[in-house]
Amino acid sequence: MKIINLVLVLLLYSSYSYGETLKTVVIESLQNSPKIKSLESNSKGNKLYVDEAYGDYLPTLSYEAYIEDKKRINTPYNRSSTTSDQNGSNQQLKLEQTIYNGGLRGAKLEEAKHNYQAKLISNISDTEKVILDTTLAYLDYVKNLELTKLTKNNLEVQNKYLETAFQTEEVSGDKVDRLLVQNKIFTINEKLIELKNSLKNAKSLLNRYYPKEISSGACRPYLIKSVVPRNVNELLEKGIKNNYKVLEEIENIKSQKAVVEQETARFLPTLKFRLLKEIDDSIDSDNVKKNDESARLTLSYNLFNGGKDKAVYERERLFLDESQRKLDDVTSDSKEKLESEYANYTSSNNKIDTIKKHVDKLKEILKIFEDQFDGGTRSFIDVLNQEEELYKKKIELIEEEYNRFTNYYTLLFDLSKLSDTIYLLDDQVCGEIKVDLRVKKEKEATVSNELADLLSGNDNLQVNDNSKAKEENKKEKVNKIFNSLLDDIYNTDRIKNVDLDKVKRNDFQEKVDDKAIRKKKIDDKIDNEIDRLIMEDDNTPVDNKNVKKLEVKSEVKPKGKLENKKPNNIIKVSDLNIKNEFFKNHEKAYTIVLLTGIINKVDENFFVNKYKIEDNTFIYKFKTNGNDYVRVLYGFYNSVKEAELGMDMLNEKMDLKDAYIDNLKRNQFLYNKYKSSWGNKIEQ
């Protein structure tokens, strides 16, 4: 018992150290539940019935003694009366043993044993029911925590949409979008009120079992799927065999059989043995002390008692038949419940897989709708409705996941594996509640004031639908806008007036400050983010000598000298080709970055074909800030001076004001990190 208590203390300590997990809550509830304590007392009390039945096998030893003071008056006829006093004592010591009573003793013992086992199983079942109720209350509390957090997150999303709607109203004067968003916000607030009430009720229910104040640090447990049988046949075989109700009825049948055996014993004789020692001092005879010792063997046989024994026997036989039929009913009921719960659990697994795929598709559709909305081909209400549908589907996913938890633990209860499975759970660390959030926390890096000036106009980046600019200038504009953004649509509303599809279709005339520092700031936005990715990859810093950016910008020639010039074939600077050398390991190597832009927003193939540089270019893709980018590299150079020469030669044929020299190893790193199915991995 001391060892068990020590293990329990250690188990409790380890559970407390990891927060309010399901395992912690269940153990604490069992330790402090009044119902559990009453069940323990009930089990101990029923155990004493067995000890009582064992006593019939042992002899009885009794001692009896008394003293007597007797005054006797004798009055004979025709004589005078005489008076006499008699004082004395009597002591008896009796030992009695039942030798045979027709099996009555054994039947009573069996009845007591099976009654105790039946009650013990019933108490264990009640204990498991307390564990199940505690588990379901805990899961309901955690579910409401997750739903509340998800709904608050959706409210943040709608508030972002409201900002966009206000800005649209300021520009167009149309207030429909604002009213639509405000209506959805009212709906979300109503949902929040409902969830807060549900959370409060769930917490109150959990406090009924868990004596301590539950915090918001609770978390969902994980499923041990291996404890669930693989098929229905295995389920029924194990489930019915171990079901508490079935086991209890089996013990009740055995107990009733023992009662029938007791009634059978009434038709058989009883044989007893008795030893008696008696000391009589002046009780039977005045002034005489007697000392008697005797041994007696007694046989008793009930020949007839009016038929009562037969009636009792038939009654108990009928009760036995009742118990057997009740077992059949309990077995059928258990079988039906097991099959139903197993089907529900399996269905929940399949449904969750389907809902997750549905959520992924809705996210993909929403992203497309956002891009189309930015491009002017999708209405604001379409985006709002898609956002609402995604939120509802996430709610449905959480509800179904916790429905699976309910089916899982209810199934374990009927399999008599609930407490064992919970104790098998490894210690969890319950941190912040995790849900699929739509709004990411703002990153440390934000769009700079200089970039904001560029995006807002002020003679830097202006959309001119009436002018015809060069195709490369159109690519530059898309490149500058999207590589500078460090937040998505929910955190940055400056992009709301930029029509992306229009950027791709139309020509633009850029008016960019000629100062080198302005151009360098825009290019640095992408490269700083790439450096961060390199440093964060597997928490392994890359050699600064190999990844340090080399920006050697050539002097931009006046546009007037280039406008009427047709692109020709580029003169190769080196015999080494970038397409071959890119997949090799080089100690020092450099290349020229000609173009970087978001996939589907820039046409890299058009750019390469326009200047006929496909023979010495390498195109690869990478990711940053949640976007997919494409980059065009030109040439392979062994030194910076050689790369500068290549820049000069290219500058004679094309506008290179945003091209720069870069370390080849850095681009190899990005290619390897995000290569996916593109190309072969570089040998290192």
XYZ file of C-alpha atoms in Angstrom:
684
model
C 0.000 0.000 0.000
C 2.858 2.391 0.773
C 4.406 1.688 -2.631
C 1.077 2.368 -4.367
C 0.685 5.669 -2.507
C 4.242 6.689 -3.407
C 3.672 5.937 -7.081
C 0.430 7.903 -7.002
C 2.163 10.898 -5.402
C 4.901 10.821 -8.046
C 2.281 10.538 -10.767
C 0.420 13.521 -9.404
C 3.614 15.556 -9.117
C 4.628 14.812 -12.684
C 1.151 15.702 -13.893
C 1.057 19.033 -12.039
C 4.411 20.027 -13.460
C 2.973 19.928 -16.977
C -0.170 21.994 -16.452
C -3.848 21.201 -16.597
C -3.858 18.344 -19.070
C -6.627 15.764 -19.240
C -4.488 13.335 -17.250
C -3.921 15.902 -14.500
C -7.590 16.801 -14.238
C -8.730 13.158 -14.106
C -6.225 12.173 -11.403
C -7.062 15.202 -9.278
C -10.779 14.525 -9.674
C -10.417 10.905 -8.531
C -8.432 11.974 -5.494
C -11.030 14.508 -4.336
C -14.380 13.222 -5.604
C -16.868 12.454 -2.765
C -18.576 9.895 -4.980
C -15.315 8.009 -5.508
C -14.687 7.957 -1.757
C -18.205 6.601 -1.130
C -17.640 3.875 -3.732
C -14.409 2.882 -2.002
C -16.246 2.551 1.340
C -18.989 0.529 -0.315
C -16.473 -1.916 -1.800
C -14.748 -2.391 1.546
C -18.095 -3.007 3.272
C -19.155 -5.653 0.757
C -15.812 -7.402 1.189
C -16.733 -8.087 4.833
C -19.678 -10.235 3.724
C -17.124 -12.677 2.338
C -15.246 -12.725 5.637
C -18.510 -13.414 7.426
C -19.251 -16.398 5.189
C -15.779 -17.808 5.830
C -16.654 -17.943 9.555
C -19.111 -20.793 9.004
C -16.206 -23.136 8.320
C -14.666 -22.524 11.746
C -15.858 -23.998 15.083
C -17.713 -21.902 17.617
C -16.384 -21.680 21.177
C -18.679 -20.267 23.828
C -18.372 -19.743 27.592
C -21.361 -19.260 29.853
C -21.337 -18.699 33.643
C -23.825 -17.555 36.238
C -24.228 -17.390 40.033
C -27.426 -18.015 41.864
C -28.845 -17.238 45.315
C -31.982 -19.218 45.850
C -34.303 -19.286 48.856
C -36.567 -22.314 49.025
C -39.685 -22.597 51.281
C -41.163 -26.057 51.612
C -44.714 -26.271 53.018
C -45.865 -29.886 53.220
C -49.519 -30.670 53.942
C -50.305 -31.111 57.579
C -46.829 -30.030 58.510
C -45.090 -26.863 59.295
C -43.141 -25.127 56.510
C -39.401 -25.172 56.318
C -37.093 -22.595 54.765
C -33.726 -23.247 53.167
C -31.182 -21.004 51.404
C -29.152 -22.232 48.419
C -26.179 -20.360 46.960
C -24.054 -21.570 44.080
C -22.582 -21.027 40.603
C -22.527 -22.730 37.199
C -19.935 -22.504 34.382
C -20.090 -24.013 30.883
C -17.471 -24.090 28.122
C -18.879 -25.303 24.790
C -17.106 -26.060 21.506
C -19.313 -26.762 18.470
C -18.327 -27.609 14.876
C -20.592 -28.212 11.891
C -19.276 -31.248 10.061
C -21.841 -31.398 7.276
C -24.862 -29.318 6.355
C -25.588 -30.338 2.759
C -23.248 -27.760 1.158
C -24.965 -24.813 2.797
C -21.731 -23.256 4.041
C -20.030 -23.401 0.641
C -23.087 -22.014 -1.132
C -23.289 -19.068 1.258
C -19.596 -18.357 0.749
C -19.996 -18.450 -3.050
C -22.980 -16.129 -2.838
C -21.002 -13.651 -0.753
C -18.024 -13.806 -3.130
C -20.064 -13.238 -6.276
C -22.141 -10.509 -4.663
C -18.912 -8.770 -3.719
C -17.485 -9.185 -7.235
C -20.685 -7.875 -8.804
C -20.699 -4.855 -6.509
C -17.001 -4.259 -7.090
C -17.496 -4.312 -10.872
C -20.459 -1.971 -10.496
C -18.351 0.434 -8.415
C -15.526 0.290 -10.955
C -18.059 1.049 -13.678
C -19.340 4.009 -11.672
C -15.752 5.200 -11.209
C -15.140 4.909 -14.943
C -18.352 6.866 -15.498
C -16.994 9.649 -13.290
C -13.785 9.611 -15.354
C -15.822 9.726 -18.571
C -17.952 12.622 -17.314
C -14.818 14.491 -16.215
C -13.188 13.833 -19.579
C -16.192 15.035 -21.561
C -16.512 18.135 -19.367
C -12.815 18.904 -19.885
C -13.115 18.417 -23.653
C -16.181 20.658 -23.787
C -14.251 23.369 -21.952
C -11.243 23.141 -24.278
C -13.507 23.072 -27.334
C -15.170 26.314 -26.267
C -11.749 27.861 -25.675
C -10.742 27.015 -29.240
C -14.030 28.191 -30.735
C -13.793 31.461 -28.821
C -10.243 32.081 -30.001
C -11.138 31.250 -33.603
C -14.155 33.568 -33.488
C -12.104 36.419 -32.026
C -9.626 35.879 -34.811
C -12.430 36.059 -37.362
C -13.530 39.320 -35.765
C -10.022 40.698 -36.329
C -10.249 39.656 -39.982
C -13.582 41.413 -40.411
C -12.193 44.542 -38.753
C -9.450 44.561 -41.385
C -12.103 44.251 -44.057
C -13.963 47.112 -42.404
C -10.892 49.336 -42.769
C -10.801 48.499 -46.473
C -14.541 49.183 -46.759
C -14.160 52.591 -45.086
C -11.374 53.518 -47.488
C -13.468 52.364 -50.451
C -16.364 54.465 -49.208
C -14.120 57.521 -48.931
C -13.055 57.100 -52.537
C -16.297 55.994 -54.208
C -18.953 57.187 -51.788
C -20.606 53.743 -51.877
C -21.386 52.525 -48.351
C -22.702 49.052 -49.249
C -19.384 47.306 -48.554
C -19.095 48.968 -45.160
C -22.645 47.973 -44.196
C -22.041 44.391 -45.287
C -18.904 44.101 -43.170
C -20.572 45.732 -40.171
C -23.446 43.264 -40.474
C -20.987 40.354 -40.405
C -19.254 41.890 -37.382
C -22.602 42.011 -35.546
C -23.123 38.334 -36.361
C -19.669 37.464 -35.027
C -20.266 39.435 -31.821
C -23.508 37.511 -31.285
C -21.572 34.279 -31.763
C -18.966 35.457 -29.250
C -21.628 36.151 -26.632
C -23.032 32.667 -27.151
C -19.574 31.079 -26.935
C -18.667 32.977 -23.769
C -21.838 31.698 -22.118
C -21.078 28.146 -23.274
C -17.528 28.500 -21.967
C -18.817 29.650 -18.580
C -21.246 26.711 -18.362
C -18.538 24.252 -19.422
C -16.229 25.637 -16.749
C -18.928 25.284 -14.081
C -19.556 21.679 -15.097
C -15.844 20.897 -14.991
C -15.542 22.449 -11.516
C -18.090 19.891 -10.344
C -15.433 17.225 -10.859
C -12.180 19.197 -10.757
C -11.812 20.908 -7.367
C -9.323 23.554 -8.492
C -9.763 26.660 -10.585
C -9.241 25.670 -14.196
C -7.201 28.087 -16.308
C -7.222 28.840 -20.012
C -4.023 26.793 -20.339
C -5.922 23.553 -20.921
C -5.318 21.734 -24.187
C -6.792 18.922 -26.217
C -5.304 15.455 -25.578
C -3.980 13.246 -28.314
C -5.562 9.986 -29.414
C -3.930 6.600 -28.888
C -5.575 4.970 -31.881
C -3.871 1.626 -31.291
C -6.178 0.861 -28.329
C -9.199 0.822 -30.650
C -9.777 -2.605 -32.282
C -9.070 -2.787 -35.996
C -12.401 -4.334 -37.033
C -15.890 -5.037 -35.723
C -15.253 -8.717 -34.952
C -12.271 -7.902 -32.752
C -14.277 -5.073 -31.205
C -17.168 -7.338 -30.211
C -14.880 -10.088 -28.974
C -13.000 -7.774 -26.628
C -15.855 -5.427 -25.877
C -18.458 -7.925 -24.729
C -15.903 -9.969 -22.831
C -14.712 -6.925 -20.849
C -17.892 -4.864 -20.666
C -18.682 -3.885 -17.070
C -22.426 -4.440 -17.372
C -21.929 -7.896 -18.857
C -19.390 -8.852 -16.200
C -21.701 -7.629 -13.448
C -24.605 -9.711 -14.758
C -22.384 -12.783 -14.975
C -21.497 -12.372 -11.301
C -25.176 -11.912 -10.436
C -25.986 -15.205 -12.163
C -23.248 -16.993 -10.226
C -24.570 -15.508 -7.003
C -28.099 -16.665 -7.798
C -26.826 -20.164 -8.540
C -25.280 -20.195 -5.070
C -28.650 -19.215 -3.591
C -30.307 -22.141 -5.386
C -27.641 -24.461 -3.965
C -28.459 -23.184 -0.482
C -32.099 -24.093 -0.944
C -31.065 -27.548 -2.164
C -29.162 -28.043 1.105
C -32.418 -27.770 3.054
C -33.328 -31.252 1.821
C -30.135 -32.787 3.262
C -29.238 -33.681 6.899
C -27.001 -31.648 9.177
C -24.241 -33.217 11.280
C -22.664 -31.341 14.195
C -20.069 -32.187 16.853
C -20.068 -30.622 20.333
C -17.719 -30.682 23.368
C -19.060 -29.451 26.706
C -17.408 -28.911 30.087
C -19.701 -27.880 32.951
C -18.808 -27.004 36.552
C -21.782 -26.844 38.907
C -21.319 -25.630 42.477
C -24.429 -26.134 44.678
C -26.887 -25.341 41.910
C -28.303 -28.722 40.992
C -27.601 -30.239 44.414
C -27.235 -28.336 47.627
C -23.736 -28.334 48.973
C -22.595 -30.519 46.072
C -20.006 -29.499 43.483
C -20.176 -31.352 40.152
C -17.715 -31.344 37.255
C -19.133 -32.754 33.978
C -17.364 -33.247 30.624
C -19.258 -34.479 27.551
C -18.887 -34.983 23.777
C -21.936 -35.053 21.495
C -22.480 -35.835 17.794
C -25.834 -34.528 16.579
C -27.670 -35.446 13.372
C -30.709 -33.404 12.364
C -32.900 -34.020 9.313
C -35.931 -32.016 8.299
C -38.417 -34.528 6.940
C -41.388 -32.250 6.384
C -42.168 -28.572 6.947
C -45.307 -28.025 4.969
C -43.638 -27.719 1.544
C -41.973 -24.403 2.320
C -38.513 -25.596 1.288
C -39.756 -26.687 -2.129
C -41.475 -23.348 -2.720
C -38.349 -21.432 -1.825
C -36.291 -23.627 -4.120
C -38.614 -23.065 -7.087
C -38.629 -19.334 -6.409
C -34.837 -19.108 -6.553
C -34.772 -21.198 -9.738
C -37.048 -18.662 -11.407
C -34.844 -15.816 -10.228
C -31.872 -17.610 -11.769
C -33.705 -17.875 -15.081
C -34.465 -14.158 -14.832
C -30.771 -13.354 -14.337
C -29.761 -15.418 -17.359
C -32.278 -13.682 -19.605
C -31.172 -10.328 -18.261
C -27.609 -11.215 -19.228
C -28.766 -11.922 -22.776
C -30.449 -8.524 -22.892
C -27.395 -6.716 -21.506
C -25.141 -8.520 -23.988
C -27.342 -7.530 -26.930
C -27.496 -3.951 -25.701
C -23.708 -3.817 -25.270
C -23.184 -5.262 -28.739
C -25.469 -2.646 -30.275
C -23.750 0.203 -28.426
C -20.279 -1.005 -29.380
C -21.165 -1.290 -33.052
C -22.832 2.122 -33.047
C -19.973 3.871 -31.240
C -17.363 2.212 -33.435
C -19.269 3.330 -36.537
C -19.501 6.880 -35.159
C -15.792 6.935 -34.375
C -14.847 5.626 -37.827
C -17.245 8.054 -39.480
C -15.754 10.969 -37.526
C -12.258 10.050 -38.703
C -13.379 9.991 -42.328
C -15.402 13.165 -41.975
C -12.495 15.043 -40.381
C -10.212 14.074 -43.252
C -12.800 15.347 -45.728
C -13.411 18.608 -43.846
C -9.670 19.290 -43.664
C -9.421 18.924 -47.434
C -12.443 21.185 -47.768
C -10.804 23.822 -45.556
C -7.623 23.686 -47.650
C -9.636 24.196 -50.829
C -11.535 27.091 -49.278
C -8.228 28.714 -48.322
C -7.001 28.284 -51.859
C -10.212 29.753 -53.261
C -10.037 32.673 -50.825
C -6.465 33.435 -51.881
C -7.551 33.434 -55.534
C -10.519 35.666 -54.689
C -8.196 38.103 -52.915
C -5.906 38.268 -55.927
C -8.888 38.704 -58.230
C -10.303 41.400 -55.957
C -6.986 43.220 -56.047
C -7.063 42.856 -59.823
C -10.595 44.213 -60.093
C -12.187 40.992 -61.381
C -13.848 39.910 -58.127
C -16.311 41.857 -55.978
C -15.775 42.681 -52.314
C -18.870 40.727 -51.271
C -17.467 37.595 -52.919
C -14.374 37.828 -50.718
C -16.500 38.432 -47.606
C -18.757 35.465 -48.332
C -15.774 33.211 -48.982
C -14.185 34.366 -45.710
C -17.411 33.563 -43.862
C -17.663 30.136 -45.483
C -14.069 29.366 -44.489
C -14.770 30.418 -40.886
C -17.898 28.240 -40.709
C -16.014 25.275 -42.107
C -13.265 25.742 -39.487
C -15.953 25.805 -36.799
C -17.400 22.613 -38.253
C -13.937 21.031 -38.236
C -13.377 21.821 -34.547
C -16.856 20.577 -33.653
C -16.269 17.323 -35.532
C -12.823 16.826 -33.985
C -14.326 17.059 -30.514
C -17.210 14.861 -31.592
C -14.554 12.284 -32.455
C -13.040 12.749 -28.988
C -16.471 12.035 -27.479
C -16.956 8.912 -29.597
C -13.394 7.787 -28.842
C -13.626 8.045 -25.051
C -17.180 6.666 -24.934
C -16.010 3.675 -26.959
C -13.095 3.164 -24.564
C -15.543 3.301 -21.652
C -17.617 0.461 -23.122
C -14.413 -1.453 -23.861
C -13.418 -0.990 -20.179
C -10.185 0.735 -21.262
C -10.890 4.362 -20.394
C -8.838 4.868 -17.227
C -5.984 2.685 -18.474
C -5.734 4.716 -21.693
C -5.747 8.062 -19.892
C -3.008 6.900 -17.521
C -0.976 5.831 -20.559
C -1.004 9.386 -21.916
C 2.424 10.954 -21.900
C 2.794 14.194 -20.000
C 1.823 17.092 -22.222
C 2.839 20.725 -22.070
C -0.295 22.804 -22.471
C 0.715 26.145 -23.888
C -1.297 28.638 -25.871
C -4.467 27.314 -27.494
C -3.687 26.588 -31.139
C -6.279 27.156 -33.839
C -6.078 27.825 -37.565
C -5.785 31.616 -37.487
C -6.490 33.778 -40.526
C -4.604 36.819 -39.259
C -0.912 36.367 -38.544
C 0.819 38.424 -35.898
C 2.632 41.415 -37.254
C 6.231 40.737 -38.062
C 9.083 42.787 -36.723
C 10.000 43.966 -40.183
C 7.421 46.393 -41.593
C 7.179 48.464 -44.693
C 9.472 51.445 -44.301
C 8.413 55.042 -44.653
C 10.483 55.371 -47.795
C 8.684 52.410 -49.366
C 5.350 53.830 -48.261
C 6.239 56.999 -50.140
C 7.042 54.926 -53.197
C 3.717 53.093 -53.014
C 1.672 56.197 -52.316
C 3.042 58.172 -55.233
C 4.862 61.489 -54.614
C 6.584 61.399 -57.959
C 8.054 57.963 -57.355
C 5.680 55.144 -58.472
C 2.579 56.295 -60.333
C 0.244 54.273 -62.509
C -0.176 55.823 -65.932
C -2.701 54.001 -68.060
C -2.241 56.341 -71.029
C 1.520 56.015 -71.448
C 3.415 53.236 -73.216
C 6.527 52.183 -71.379
C 9.012 49.463 -72.048
C 8.079 45.917 -71.061
C 10.996 45.717 -68.667
C 9.769 48.780 -66.768
C 6.423 47.068 -66.308
C 8.223 44.063 -64.795
C 10.263 46.354 -62.536
C 7.145 47.931 -61.085
C 5.544 44.617 -60.159
C 8.871 43.465 -58.750
C 9.263 46.559 -56.587
C 5.742 46.526 -55.208
C 5.451 42.918 -54.136
C 8.968 42.202 -53.008
C 8.682 45.159 -50.646
C 5.519 44.006 -48.918
C 6.203 42.213 -45.622
C 2.587 41.679 -44.537
C -0.417 40.131 -46.215
C -3.661 41.807 -47.133
C -4.846 41.826 -43.500
C -1.892 43.797 -42.174
C -1.219 46.181 -45.090
C -3.927 48.167 -46.786
C -1.653 50.355 -48.923
C -1.930 47.921 -51.803
C -5.690 48.206 -52.061
C -5.625 50.565 -55.072
C -3.114 48.530 -57.100
C -4.754 46.424 -59.806
C -2.439 43.405 -60.170
C -3.984 42.007 -63.334
C -3.881 45.472 -64.782
C -0.215 45.727 -63.887
C 0.404 42.588 -65.896
C -1.716 43.632 -68.883
C -0.952 47.310 -69.252
C 2.168 49.377 -69.652
C 3.347 51.823 -67.026
C 5.676 54.754 -67.045
C 7.865 54.948 -63.977
C 9.108 58.133 -62.523
C 11.803 57.065 -60.129
C 14.286 59.273 -58.358
C 17.687 59.066 -60.016
C 19.480 58.994 -56.684
C 21.216 55.679 -56.088
C 20.098 55.465 -52.464
C 16.401 55.301 -53.517
C 17.017 52.376 -55.848
C 19.175 50.578 -53.328
C 16.484 50.690 -50.621
C 13.985 48.914 -52.844
C 16.436 46.171 -53.783
C 17.504 45.730 -50.163
C 13.956 44.755 -49.154
C 14.189 41.422 -50.925
C 17.796 40.698 -50.055
C 17.397 41.397 -46.335
C 14.519 38.949 -46.219
C 16.585 36.342 -48.088
C 19.438 36.832 -45.608
C 16.966 36.233 -42.783
C 15.799 33.008 -44.406
C 19.367 31.821 -44.790
C 20.176 32.547 -41.142
C 16.977 30.854 -39.936
C 17.313 27.667 -41.991
C 17.741 24.819 -39.446
C 19.066 27.493 -37.039
C 22.407 27.207 -38.825
C 24.060 30.487 -39.797
C 25.620 30.566 -43.231
C 29.128 31.822 -43.741
C 28.844 35.559 -44.082
C 31.660 35.542 -46.551
C 29.647 33.332 -48.849
C 26.247 34.986 -48.477
C 27.198 38.614 -48.203
C 25.446 40.568 -50.861
C 27.583 42.255 -53.473
C 25.760 45.163 -54.976
C 27.794 46.691 -57.750
C 25.364 48.737 -59.731
C 26.549 50.072 -63.051
C 25.796 53.598 -63.975
C 22.375 53.832 -65.549
C 22.556 55.281 -69.001
C 20.048 57.973 -69.947
C 16.809 56.512 -71.164
C 16.780 58.678 -74.202
C 19.741 56.837 -75.641
C 18.090 53.482 -75.160
C 14.503 53.994 -76.249
C 15.104 53.497 -79.971
C 17.690 50.803 -79.570
C 16.665 47.241 -80.491
C 17.956 44.374 -78.370
C 20.647 42.229 -79.919
C 22.298 38.985 -78.916
C 24.337 39.421 -75.750
C 28.089 38.926 -75.994
C 29.237 36.117 -73.688
C 31.776 37.238 -71.137
C 33.013 33.846 -69.993
C 33.383 30.412 -71.459
C 31.682 28.996 -68.350
C 27.907 28.805 -68.608
C 25.617 29.537 -65.627
C 23.342 26.599 -66.544
C 26.181 24.151 -66.012
C 28.107 25.860 -63.224
C 25.060 26.550 -61.045
C 24.861 22.899 -59.995
C 28.496 22.715 -58.906
C 30.191 23.696 -55.692
C 32.366 26.819 -56.057
C 34.501 28.467 -53.433
C 34.067 31.905 -54.980
C 31.645 32.604 -57.785
C 29.353 35.423 -58.790
C 26.404 36.029 -61.062
C 24.148 38.877 -62.161
C 20.568 39.041 -60.853
C 18.519 40.481 -63.716
C 14.961 39.964 -62.490
C 13.098 38.975 -59.307
C 9.314 38.939 -59.141
C 6.197 37.145 -57.919
C 5.238 34.099 -59.946
C 2.372 34.798 -62.375
C 2.956 38.534 -61.890
C 6.111 38.703 -64.002
C 6.834 36.947 -67.293
C 10.401 35.703 -66.969
C 10.317 33.835 -70.278
C 9.230 36.961 -72.138
C 12.051 38.881 -70.452
C 14.670 36.291 -71.457
C 13.413 35.959 -75.019
C 13.115 39.714 -75.448
C 16.841 40.195 -74.912
C 17.842 36.825 -76.369
C 19.895 35.826 -73.348
C 18.528 32.306 -72.876
C 21.907 30.692 -73.658
C 23.536 31.965 -70.465
C 20.640 32.382 -68.009
C 19.320 30.287 -65.141
C 15.778 30.634 -63.759
C 14.725 29.286 -60.354
C 11.920 29.752 -57.829
C 11.861 30.415 -54.090
C 9.500 31.570 -51.325
C 9.491 34.480 -48.899
C 6.798 36.376 -46.967
C 4.257 33.766 -48.055
C 4.722 34.462 -51.774
C 6.305 32.414 -54.562
C 9.065 34.259 -56.445
C 10.973 33.644 -59.649
C 14.524 34.915 -60.253
C 16.546 35.236 -63.466
C 20.350 34.910 -63.177
C 22.756 35.738 -65.959
C 26.339 34.579 -66.384
C 28.934 32.840 -64.245
C 31.962 34.851 -63.076
C 34.998 33.955 -61.016
C 35.575 37.472 -59.698
C 33.723 40.681 -59.029
C 35.702 42.522 -61.700
C 34.733 39.950 -64.266
C 31.088 40.357 -63.200
C 31.411 44.131 -63.464
C 32.650 43.700 -67.010
C 29.633 41.524 -67.731
C 27.365 44.221 -66.261
C 28.940 46.843 -68.529
C 28.442 44.687 -71.593
C 24.820 43.977 -70.668
C 24.182 47.631 -69.895
C 24.961 48.502 -73.486
C 22.112 46.284 -74.655
C 19.452 46.684 -71.950
C 18.400 48.834 -68.992
C 20.176 47.439 -65.882
C 19.315 49.990 -63.236
C 17.864 47.262 -60.956
C 20.282 44.467 -61.824
C 23.103 43.703 -59.398
C 25.978 41.324 -58.811
C 25.286 38.604 -56.257
C 27.130 35.731 -54.624
C 26.312 32.474 -56.452
C 26.325 30.424 -53.237
C 23.468 32.455 -51.854
C 21.283 31.685 -54.863
C 22.275 28.023 -54.650
C 21.099 28.036 -51.039
C 17.688 29.474 -52.001
C 17.349 27.004 -54.860
C 18.090 24.043 -52.575
C 15.770 25.284 -49.828
C 12.757 25.701 -52.087
C 13.616 23.470 -55.025
C 10.636 21.109 -54.474
C 10.180 19.490 -57.881
C 12.214 22.049 -59.795
C 15.494 20.756 -61.158
C 18.264 18.731 -59.537
C 19.704 19.426 -56.139
C 23.127 21.044 -56.145
C 26.072 18.919 -55.047
C 27.662 20.292 -51.895
